[in-house]
Amino acid sequence: MRPLIVTEFISLDGVVDSPGGGEHPRAGWTFADVPFQEEAYEIKGREEQEASALLLGRVSYEEFAPVWPTMAEFAEYNAMPKYVVSSTLRDLPWGPATVLRSLEEVAALKEGDGGPILLHGSATLAQGLAAAGLVDRYHLLTFPVVLGAGKRLFADDADHHGRLDLIEHATYSNGIRLGVYEVVR
């Protein structure tokens, strides 16, 4: 079984909305509000090397598709298979890409052969995957900012609760904290 890893930039108050740009009033908060420190992003390079597929929601796919293919540092991501969970999306210019129409299709993808599947962005999809018991690990870079509002990684009304084991952590001088958590089943 392939592990499904949710990887997010997250604020202290749990917001994952628009970290690099988007519609949130403080869009770009990861770069605008916190000084860059290369070591804090080391996990991102590791993820790219270890992953065998990207899983994205429709909005994340549409935001990444015009930008990531132009970035040399995302060469591995650009070449690997991308799976987009959407009930409406048809055109997938950033490939190789496949549309998945349901969480059942995501579960089937996990059952296949291959390495880790990374979910970038998409709080709504992450919440649905967690509720369905499909998330195996979280890679969280927590930024020392409080946004007050926006899409959250963990839903306030979630009827599922679970324990996470911290398996890796680090703190950087710019205040960013890395936490890698395994889902305990």
PDB file of C-alpha atoms in Angstrom:
ATOM      1  CA  MET A   1       0.000   0.000   0.000  1.00  0.00           C
ATOM      2  CA  ARG A   2       1.243   3.455  -0.912  1.00  0.00           C
ATOM      3  CA  PRO A   3       1.349   6.033   1.896  1.00  0.00           C
ATOM      4  CA  LEU A   4      -0.687   9.193   1.388  1.00  0.00           C
ATOM      5  CA  ILE A   5       1.058  12.233   2.853  1.00  0.00           C
ATOM      6  CA  VAL A   6      -0.607  15.608   3.376  1.00  0.00           C
ATOM      7  CA  THR A   7       2.072  18.307   3.139  1.00  0.00           C
ATOM      8  CA  GLU A   8       1.136  21.849   4.099  1.00  0.00           C
ATOM      9  CA  PHE A   9       2.344  25.282   5.063  1.00  0.00           C
ATOM     10  CA  ILE A  10       0.175  26.097   8.070  1.00  0.00           C
ATOM     11  CA  SER A  11      -0.276  29.101  10.367  1.00  0.00           C
ATOM     12  CA  LEU A  12      -0.228  28.797  14.152  1.00  0.00           C
ATOM     13  CA  ASP A  13      -4.025  28.934  14.132  1.00  0.00           C
ATOM     14  CA  GLY A  14      -4.349  26.096  11.611  1.00  0.00           C
ATOM     15  CA  VAL A  15      -4.968  28.074   8.408  1.00  0.00           C
ATOM     16  CA  VAL A  16      -3.543  26.661   5.163  1.00  0.00           C
ATOM     17  CA  ASP A  17      -5.304  29.126   2.848  1.00  0.00           C
ATOM     18  CA  SER A  18      -3.259  30.935   0.158  1.00  0.00           C
ATOM     19  CA  PRO A  19       0.265  30.501   1.565  1.00  0.00           C
ATOM     20  CA  GLY A  20       1.986  31.564  -1.666  1.00  0.00           C
ATOM     21  CA  GLY A  21      -0.773  33.567  -3.306  1.00  0.00           C
ATOM     22  CA  GLY A  22      -4.496  33.385  -3.875  1.00  0.00           C
ATOM     23  CA  GLU A  23      -7.634  35.049  -2.641  1.00  0.00           C
ATOM     24  CA  HIS A  24      -7.069  35.214   1.123  1.00  0.00           C
ATOM     25  CA  PRO A  25      -6.639  38.837   2.339  1.00  0.00           C
ATOM     26  CA  ARG A  26      -3.102  37.948   3.488  1.00  0.00           C
ATOM     27  CA  ALA A  27      -2.241  35.712   0.529  1.00  0.00           C
ATOM     28  CA  GLY A  28       1.459  34.969   0.311  1.00  0.00           C
ATOM     29  CA  TRP A  29       1.852  34.998   4.087  1.00  0.00           C
ATOM     30  CA  THR A  30       4.638  32.386   4.009  1.00  0.00           C
ATOM     31  CA  PHE A  31       6.964  34.691   2.100  1.00  0.00           C
ATOM     32  CA  ALA A  32       5.634  38.130   3.009  1.00  0.00           C
ATOM     33  CA  ASP A  33       5.511  37.634   6.774  1.00  0.00           C
ATOM     34  CA  VAL A  34       8.439  35.306   7.576  1.00  0.00           C
ATOM     35  CA  PRO A  35      12.090  35.742   6.540  1.00  0.00           C
ATOM     36  CA  PHE A  36      13.302  33.027   4.179  1.00  0.00           C
ATOM     37  CA  GLN A  37      15.618  30.424   5.683  1.00  0.00           C
ATOM     38  CA  GLU A  38      16.664  27.680   3.289  1.00  0.00           C
ATOM     39  CA  GLU A  39      17.024  24.951   5.942  1.00  0.00           C
ATOM     40  CA  ALA A  40      13.348  25.279   6.846  1.00  0.00           C
ATOM     41  CA  TYR A  41      12.385  24.073   3.373  1.00  0.00           C
ATOM     42  CA  GLU A  42      14.683  21.026   3.273  1.00  0.00           C
ATOM     43  CA  ILE A  43      11.691  18.728   3.734  1.00  0.00           C
ATOM     44  CA  LYS A  44      10.210  20.033   0.482  1.00  0.00           C
ATOM     45  CA  GLY A  45      13.232  18.785  -1.472  1.00  0.00           C
ATOM     46  CA  ARG A  46      13.061  15.438   0.312  1.00  0.00           C
ATOM     47  CA  GLU A  47       9.366  15.116  -0.512  1.00  0.00           C
ATOM     48  CA  GLU A  48      10.004  15.791  -4.177  1.00  0.00           C
ATOM     49  CA  GLN A  49      12.731  13.122  -4.283  1.00  0.00           C
ATOM     50  CA  GLU A  50      10.698  10.474  -2.422  1.00  0.00           C
ATOM     51  CA  ALA A  51       7.223  10.992  -3.915  1.00  0.00           C
ATOM     52  CA  SER A  52       5.948   8.943  -6.799  1.00  0.00           C
ATOM     53  CA  ALA A  53       2.745  10.916  -7.453  1.00  0.00           C
ATOM     54  CA  LEU A  54       1.020  14.200  -6.653  1.00  0.00           C
ATOM     55  CA  LEU A  55      -2.587  14.350  -5.498  1.00  0.00           C
ATOM     56  CA  LEU A  56      -4.336  17.682  -5.911  1.00  0.00           C
ATOM     57  CA  GLY A  57      -7.773  19.174  -5.664  1.00  0.00           C
ATOM     58  CA  ARG A  58      -9.164  21.075  -8.643  1.00  0.00           C
ATOM     59  CA  VAL A  59      -8.373  24.558  -7.292  1.00  0.00           C
ATOM     60  CA  SER A  60      -4.801  23.648  -6.325  1.00  0.00           C
ATOM     61  CA  TYR A  61      -4.256  22.029  -9.720  1.00  0.00           C
ATOM     62  CA  GLU A  62      -5.561  25.123 -11.517  1.00  0.00           C
ATOM     63  CA  GLU A  63      -3.307  27.381  -9.397  1.00  0.00           C
ATOM     64  CA  PHE A  64      -0.182  25.224  -9.778  1.00  0.00           C
ATOM     65  CA  ALA A  65      -0.573  24.272 -13.473  1.00  0.00           C
ATOM     66  CA  PRO A  66       0.448  27.650 -14.940  1.00  0.00           C
ATOM     67  CA  VAL A  67       3.378  28.125 -12.532  1.00  0.00           C
ATOM     68  CA  TRP A  68       5.072  24.872 -11.515  1.00  0.00           C
ATOM     69  CA  PRO A  69       5.947  23.703 -15.075  1.00  0.00           C
ATOM     70  CA  THR A  70       8.052  26.862 -15.501  1.00  0.00           C
ATOM     71  CA  MET A  71      10.089  26.226 -12.342  1.00  0.00           C
ATOM     72  CA  ALA A  72      13.279  24.180 -12.758  1.00  0.00           C
ATOM     73  CA  GLU A  73      13.289  23.279  -9.043  1.00  0.00           C
ATOM     74  CA  PHE A  74      10.051  21.311  -9.592  1.00  0.00           C
ATOM     75  CA  ALA A  75      11.438  19.088 -12.366  1.00  0.00           C
ATOM     76  CA  GLU A  76      10.578  15.855 -10.516  1.00  0.00           C
ATOM     77  CA  TYR A  77       7.052  17.046  -9.697  1.00  0.00           C
ATOM     78  CA  ASN A  78       6.512  18.111 -13.281  1.00  0.00           C
ATOM     79  CA  ALA A  79       7.520  14.674 -14.568  1.00  0.00           C
ATOM     80  CA  MET A  80       5.623  12.529 -12.045  1.00  0.00           C
ATOM     81  CA  PRO A  81       1.988  11.454 -12.392  1.00  0.00           C
ATOM     82  CA  LYS A  82      -0.567  13.890 -11.048  1.00  0.00           C
ATOM     83  CA  TYR A  83      -4.020  12.853  -9.844  1.00  0.00           C
ATOM     84  CA  VAL A  84      -6.660  15.545  -9.559  1.00  0.00           C
ATOM     85  CA  VAL A  85      -9.794  14.955  -7.505  1.00  0.00           C
ATOM     86  CA  SER A  86     -12.599  16.849  -9.222  1.00  0.00           C
ATOM     87  CA  SER A  87     -16.166  16.350 -10.311  1.00  0.00           C
ATOM     88  CA  THR A  88     -15.940  19.068 -12.977  1.00  0.00           C
ATOM     89  CA  LEU A  89     -12.402  19.340 -14.348  1.00  0.00           C
ATOM     90  CA  ARG A  90     -11.863  17.970 -17.859  1.00  0.00           C
ATOM     91  CA  ASP A  91      -8.798  19.693 -19.346  1.00  0.00           C
ATOM     92  CA  LEU A  92      -5.474  18.764 -17.705  1.00  0.00           C
ATOM     93  CA  PRO A  93      -2.705  20.682 -19.493  1.00  0.00           C
ATOM     94  CA  TRP A  94      -0.096  19.966 -16.790  1.00  0.00           C
ATOM     95  CA  GLY A  95       0.536  16.286 -17.138  1.00  0.00           C
ATOM     96  CA  PRO A  96       0.881  13.488 -16.981  1.00  0.00           C
ATOM     97  CA  ALA A  97      -2.419  13.850 -15.141  1.00  0.00           C
ATOM     98  CA  THR A  98      -5.543  11.836 -14.432  1.00  0.00           C
ATOM     99  CA  VAL A  99      -8.858  12.981 -12.975  1.00  0.00           C
ATOM    100  CA  LEU A 100     -10.226  11.016 -10.033  1.00  0.00           C
ATOM    101  CA  ARG A 101     -13.924  11.494  -9.418  1.00  0.00           C
ATOM    102  CA  SER A 102     -14.219  10.129  -5.858  1.00  0.00           C
ATOM    103  CA  LEU A 103     -12.447   9.264  -2.628  1.00  0.00           C
ATOM    104  CA  GLU A 104     -12.975   5.615  -3.568  1.00  0.00           C
ATOM    105  CA  GLU A 105     -10.723   6.187  -6.573  1.00  0.00           C
ATOM    106  CA  VAL A 106      -8.114   7.736  -4.257  1.00  0.00           C
ATOM    107  CA  ALA A 107      -8.353   4.641  -2.023  1.00  0.00           C
ATOM    108  CA  ALA A 108      -7.787   2.427  -5.083  1.00  0.00           C
ATOM    109  CA  LEU A 109      -4.749   4.525  -6.065  1.00  0.00           C
ATOM    110  CA  LYS A 110      -3.286   3.928  -2.600  1.00  0.00           C
ATOM    111  CA  GLU A 111      -3.735   0.174  -3.044  1.00  0.00           C
ATOM    112  CA  GLY A 112      -1.507   0.175  -6.123  1.00  0.00           C
ATOM    113  CA  ASP A 113       2.236  -0.175  -6.407  1.00  0.00           C
ATOM    114  CA  GLY A 114       4.614   2.716  -5.992  1.00  0.00           C
ATOM    115  CA  GLY A 115       5.990   5.177  -3.510  1.00  0.00           C
ATOM    116  CA  PRO A 116       4.364   7.943  -1.496  1.00  0.00           C
ATOM    117  CA  ILE A 117       1.510  10.039  -2.834  1.00  0.00           C
ATOM    118  CA  LEU A 118       1.738  13.711  -1.793  1.00  0.00           C
ATOM    119  CA  LEU A 119      -1.267  15.962  -1.343  1.00  0.00           C
ATOM    120  CA  HIS A 120      -0.256  19.608  -1.703  1.00  0.00           C
ATOM    121  CA  GLY A 121      -2.772  22.317  -0.823  1.00  0.00           C
ATOM    122  CA  SER A 122      -6.513  21.632  -0.857  1.00  0.00           C
ATOM    123  CA  ALA A 123      -7.751  21.824   2.711  1.00  0.00           C
ATOM    124  CA  THR A 124     -11.165  20.529   1.653  1.00  0.00           C
ATOM    125  CA  LEU A 125      -9.680  17.436   0.017  1.00  0.00           C
ATOM    126  CA  ALA A 126      -7.339  16.862   2.987  1.00  0.00           C
ATOM    127  CA  GLN A 127     -10.312  16.979   5.359  1.00  0.00           C
ATOM    128  CA  GLY A 128     -12.256  14.498   3.218  1.00  0.00           C
ATOM    129  CA  LEU A 129      -9.290  12.146   2.983  1.00  0.00           C
ATOM    130  CA  ALA A 130      -8.768  12.306   6.756  1.00  0.00           C
ATOM    131  CA  ALA A 131     -12.458  11.605   7.414  1.00  0.00           C
ATOM    132  CA  ALA A 132     -12.237   8.589   5.088  1.00  0.00           C
ATOM    133  CA  GLY A 133      -9.155   7.283   6.925  1.00  0.00           C
ATOM    134  CA  LEU A 134      -6.920   7.655   3.873  1.00  0.00           C
ATOM    135  CA  VAL A 135      -4.216   9.951   5.305  1.00  0.00           C
ATOM    136  CA  ASP A 136      -1.124   8.168   6.627  1.00  0.00           C
ATOM    137  CA  ARG A 137       1.173  11.080   7.469  1.00  0.00           C
ATOM    138  CA  TYR A 138       1.264  14.871   7.757  1.00  0.00           C
ATOM    139  CA  HIS A 139       4.283  17.024   6.895  1.00  0.00           C
ATOM    140  CA  LEU A 140       3.575  20.425   8.409  1.00  0.00           C
ATOM    141  CA  LEU A 141       5.688  23.550   8.241  1.00  0.00           C
ATOM    142  CA  THR A 142       4.092  25.769  10.877  1.00  0.00           C
ATOM    143  CA  PHE A 143       4.706  29.477  10.364  1.00  0.00           C
ATOM    144  CA  PRO A 144       4.750  31.943  13.265  1.00  0.00           C
ATOM    145  CA  VAL A 145       1.728  33.891  12.026  1.00  0.00           C
ATOM    146  CA  VAL A 146      -1.898  34.039  13.089  1.00  0.00           C
ATOM    147  CA  LEU A 147      -4.302  34.618  10.212  1.00  0.00           C
ATOM    148  CA  GLY A 148      -7.586  34.458  12.131  1.00  0.00           C
ATOM    149  CA  ALA A 149      -9.643  33.195   9.214  1.00  0.00           C
ATOM    150  CA  GLY A 150      -9.321  31.070   6.120  1.00  0.00           C
ATOM    151  CA  LYS A 151      -9.392  27.449   5.084  1.00  0.00           C
ATOM    152  CA  ARG A 152      -8.132  25.212   7.857  1.00  0.00           C
ATOM    153  CA  LEU A 153      -6.410  21.875   7.598  1.00  0.00           C
ATOM    154  CA  PHE A 154      -8.533  20.337  10.336  1.00  0.00           C
ATOM    155  CA  ALA A 155     -12.270  21.044  10.209  1.00  0.00           C
ATOM    156  CA  ASP A 156     -13.938  22.545  13.280  1.00  0.00           C
ATOM    157  CA  ASP A 157     -16.904  20.231  12.857  1.00  0.00           C
ATOM    158  CA  ALA A 158     -14.927  17.040  12.199  1.00  0.00           C
ATOM    159  CA  ASP A 159     -16.665  14.038  13.699  1.00  0.00           C
ATOM    160  CA  HIS A 160     -13.452  12.062  13.661  1.00  0.00           C
ATOM    161  CA  HIS A 161     -10.611  12.506  16.074  1.00  0.00           C
ATOM    162  CA  GLY A 162      -7.373  10.702  16.107  1.00  0.00           C
ATOM    163  CA  ARG A 163      -3.935  10.569  17.533  1.00  0.00           C
ATOM    164  CA  LEU A 164      -0.820  11.519  15.636  1.00  0.00           C
ATOM    165  CA  ASP A 165       2.693  10.402  16.530  1.00  0.00           C
ATOM    166  CA  LEU A 166       5.413  13.002  16.083  1.00  0.00           C
ATOM    167  CA  ILE A 167       8.213  11.217  14.204  1.00  0.00           C
ATOM    168  CA  GLU A 168      10.373  14.185  13.154  1.00  0.00           C
ATOM    169  CA  HIS A 169      10.625  17.787  14.234  1.00  0.00           C
ATOM    170  CA  ALA A 170      12.837  20.840  13.957  1.00  0.00           C
ATOM    171  CA  THR A 171      12.631  24.531  14.758  1.00  0.00           C
ATOM    172  CA  TYR A 172      14.348  27.190  12.689  1.00  0.00           C
ATOM    173  CA  SER A 173      15.634  30.634  13.683  1.00  0.00           C
ATOM    174  CA  ASN A 174      12.911  32.366  11.638  1.00  0.00           C
ATOM    175  CA  GLY A 175      10.258  30.704  13.832  1.00  0.00           C
ATOM    176  CA  ILE A 176       9.113  28.031  11.378  1.00  0.00           C
ATOM    177  CA  ARG A 177       8.549  24.620  12.966  1.00  0.00           C
ATOM    178  CA  LEU A 178       8.650  21.318  11.120  1.00  0.00           C
ATOM    179  CA  GLY A 179       6.428  18.541  12.388  1.00  0.00           C
ATOM    180  CA  VAL A 180       6.138  15.166  10.684  1.00  0.00           C
ATOM    181  CA  TYR A 181       3.261  13.142  12.137  1.00  0.00           C
ATOM    182  CA  GLU A 182       2.192   9.548  11.502  1.00  0.00           C
ATOM    183  CA  VAL A 183      -1.517   8.817  11.807  1.00  0.00           C
ATOM    184  CA  VAL A 184      -2.081   6.249  14.552  1.00  0.00           C
ATOM    185  CA  ARG A 185      -4.613   3.580  13.585  1.00  0.00           C
TER     186      ARG A 185
END
